[in-house]
PDB file of C-alpha atoms and ligand atoms in Angstrom:
ATOM      1  CA  MET A   1      57.246  82.058  56.089  1.00 93.00           C
ATOM      2  CA  ILE A   2      57.795  80.723  52.717  1.00 91.00           C
ATOM      3  CA  THR A   3      57.887  76.833  52.338  1.00 93.00           C
ATOM      4  CA  LEU A   4      57.895  74.175  49.533  1.00 91.00           C
ATOM      5  CA  ILE A   5      54.194  72.548  49.610  1.00 91.00           C
ATOM      6  CA  HIS A   6      53.907  68.837  49.149  1.00 90.00           C
ATOM      7  CA  VAL A   7      51.336  67.706  47.305  1.00 87.00           C
ATOM      8  CA  LYS A   8      51.567  64.023  44.352  1.00 88.00           C
ATOM      9  CA  ALA A   9      52.100  65.579  41.106  1.00 88.00           C
ATOM     10  CA  GLY A  10      55.118  68.473  42.859  1.00 90.00           C
ATOM     11  CA  ASN A  11      56.126  70.498  45.331  1.00 92.00           C
ATOM     12  CA  TYR A  12      55.243  74.697  45.039  1.00 91.00           C
ATOM     13  CA  PRO A  13      57.148  76.875  46.529  1.00 94.00           C
ATOM     14  CA  ARG A  14      54.184  79.397  48.665  1.00 96.00           C
ATOM     15  CA  ILE A  15      54.568  81.710  50.758  1.00 97.00           C
ATOM     16  CA  LEU A  16      51.785  81.340  54.183  1.00 97.00           C
ATOM     17  CA  CYS A  17      50.245  83.363  56.399  1.00 97.00           C
ATOM     18  CA  ASP A  18      51.893  83.859  60.513  1.00 95.00           C
ATOM     19  CA  SER A  19      49.209  85.571  61.277  1.00 94.00           C
ATOM     20  CA  CYS A  20      46.288  82.659  59.760  1.00 96.00           C
ATOM     21  CA  GLY A  21      48.062  80.099  57.938  1.00 96.00           C
ATOM     22  CA  ARG A  22      46.600  80.262  54.226  1.00 96.00           C
ATOM     23  CA  PRO A  23      48.831  81.456  51.406  1.00 96.00           C
ATOM     24  CA  ILE A  24      49.310  84.378  50.593  1.00 97.00           C
ATOM     25  CA  GLU A  25      48.244  84.107  46.341  1.00 96.00           C
ATOM     26  CA  ASP A  26      48.111  87.290  46.057  1.00 97.00           C
ATOM     27  CA  ALA A  27      51.592  89.937  45.636  1.00 96.00           C
ATOM     28  CA  SER A  28      49.308  93.300  46.343  1.00 96.00           C
ATOM     29  CA  GLU A  29      47.095  91.572  49.306  1.00 96.00           C
ATOM     30  CA  GLY A  30      50.999  90.103  51.815  1.00 96.00           C
ATOM     31  CA  TYR A  31      52.169  92.367  53.972  1.00 94.00           C
ATOM     32  CA  VAL A  32      55.970  92.056  55.804  1.00 95.00           C
ATOM     33  CA  VAL A  33      55.744  92.945  59.123  1.00 92.00           C
ATOM     34  CA  TRP A  34      58.532  93.414  61.929  1.00 89.00           C
ATOM     35  CA  ASP A  35      60.100  94.237  65.154  1.00 86.00           C
ATOM     36  CA  TRP A  36      61.150  97.158  65.437  1.00 81.00           C
ATOM     37  CA  ASP A  37      65.418  96.425  66.051  1.00 74.00           C
ATOM     38  CA  LEU A  38      66.651  99.200  67.971  1.00 74.00           C
ATOM     39  CA  ASP A  39      70.060  97.815  67.451  1.00 77.00           C
ATOM     40  CA  GLY A  40      69.247  99.081  64.036  1.00 74.00           C
ATOM     41  CA  VAL A  41      71.809  96.390  62.509  1.00 84.00           C
ATOM     42  CA  GLY A  42      71.855  92.943  61.146  1.00 87.00           C
ATOM     43  CA  PRO A  43      68.747  90.307  60.301  1.00 87.00           C
ATOM     44  CA  VAL A  44      65.369  91.912  61.744  1.00 86.00           C
ATOM     45  CA  PRO A  45      63.608  90.392  64.952  1.00 85.00           C
ATOM     46  CA  ASN A  46      59.974  87.963  64.764  1.00 88.00           C
ATOM     47  CA  LEU A  47      59.082  88.722  60.278  1.00 92.00           C
ATOM     48  CA  LYS A  48      56.291  87.553  58.632  1.00 93.00           C
ATOM     49  CA  PHE A  49      54.837  87.461  56.185  1.00 96.00           C
ATOM     50  CA  ILE A  50      50.793  88.202  56.580  1.00 96.00           C
ATOM     51  CA  HIS A  51      47.656  89.271  54.489  1.00 96.00           C
ATOM     52  CA  LYS A  52      47.596  92.224  54.828  1.00 91.00           C
ATOM     53  CA  ILE A  53      44.926  94.347  56.605  1.00 84.00           C
ATOM     54  CA  VAL A  54      42.917  91.508  58.007  1.00 89.00           C
ATOM     55  CA  CYS A  55      45.656  89.536  59.522  1.00 91.00           C
ATOM     56  CA  ASP A  56      47.679  92.105  60.851  1.00 82.00           C
ATOM     57  CA  SER A  57      45.690  91.767  64.513  1.00 74.00           C
ATOM     58  CA  ARG A  58      48.980  93.943  66.380  1.00 68.00           C
ATOM     59  CA  PRO A  59      47.805  98.040  66.872  1.00 65.00           C
ATOM     60  CA  ARG A  60      50.433  99.434  65.290  1.00 64.00           C
ATOM     61  CA  GLN A  61      52.632  97.371  63.562  1.00 61.00           C
ATOM     62  CA  PRO A  62      56.231  99.680  63.982  1.00 74.00           C
ATOM     63  CA  MET A  63      57.575  98.351  60.880  1.00 87.00           C
ATOM     64  CA  SER A  64      56.633  96.835  57.585  1.00 90.00           C
ATOM     65  CA  MET A  65      57.105  96.905  53.575  1.00 93.00           C
ATOM     66  CA  SER A  66      54.379  95.886  50.456  1.00 95.00           C
ATOM     67  CA  LEU A  67      54.938  91.840  50.076  1.00 97.00           C
ATOM     68  CA  GLU A  68      55.155  92.987  45.797  1.00 97.00           C
ATOM     69  CA  LYS A  69      58.492  95.602  47.478  1.00 97.00           C
ATOM     70  CA  TYR A  70      60.349  92.741  49.460  1.00 96.00           C
ATOM     71  CA  LEU A  71      59.878  89.397  46.644  1.00 95.00           C
ATOM     72  CA  ARG A  72      61.195  93.293  43.952  1.00 94.00           C
ATOM     73  CA  ASP A  73      64.037  93.552  46.350  1.00 94.00           C
ATOM     74  CA  LEU A  74      64.991  90.382  47.243  1.00 94.00           C
ATOM     75  CA  LEU A  75      64.988  89.298  43.119  1.00 92.00           C
ATOM     76  CA  SER A  76      67.360  91.844  42.612  1.00 93.00           C
ATOM     77  CA  ASN A  77      69.489  90.567  45.683  1.00 93.00           C
ATOM     78  CA  VAL A  78      70.337  88.079  44.342  1.00 94.00           C
ATOM     79  CA  LYS A  79      70.213  88.962  41.336  1.00 93.00           C
ATOM     80  CA  TYR A  80      67.465  87.229  39.655  1.00 88.00           C
ATOM     81  CA  LYS A  81      66.578  87.935  35.868  1.00 81.00           C
ATOM     82  CA  ALA A  82      62.933  86.939  35.258  1.00 70.00           C
ATOM     83  CA  ASP A  83      62.750  87.746  31.828  1.00 73.00           C
ATOM     84  CA  LYS A  84      65.974  84.433  32.141  1.00 68.00           C
ATOM     85  CA  PHE A  85      62.943  81.430  32.327  1.00 63.00           C
ATOM     86  CA  ALA A  86      60.665  83.102  29.607  1.00 60.00           C
TER      87      ALA A  86
HETATM   88 ZN1  LIG B   1      46.215  85.502  56.550  1.00 54.62          ZN
END
């Protein structure tokens, strides 16, 4: 899940693994999985963020993409420019 962690020093956006609950600290270690949708239209069912391989408990995940691709496409879809805050 994508969430906001509150600590005394502030709030930190994090992605927590929907399998083990620990933060995904490196995008290259993350995977996004979801259930096959027979209709194929609208939000996908059962979207989860997981640690690649180690937390993928299902024998075969029919639909998936790397966390890196998910984040890149997400930022592109909201027209986010990474150099805007550099
Ligand atoms: Zn995990």
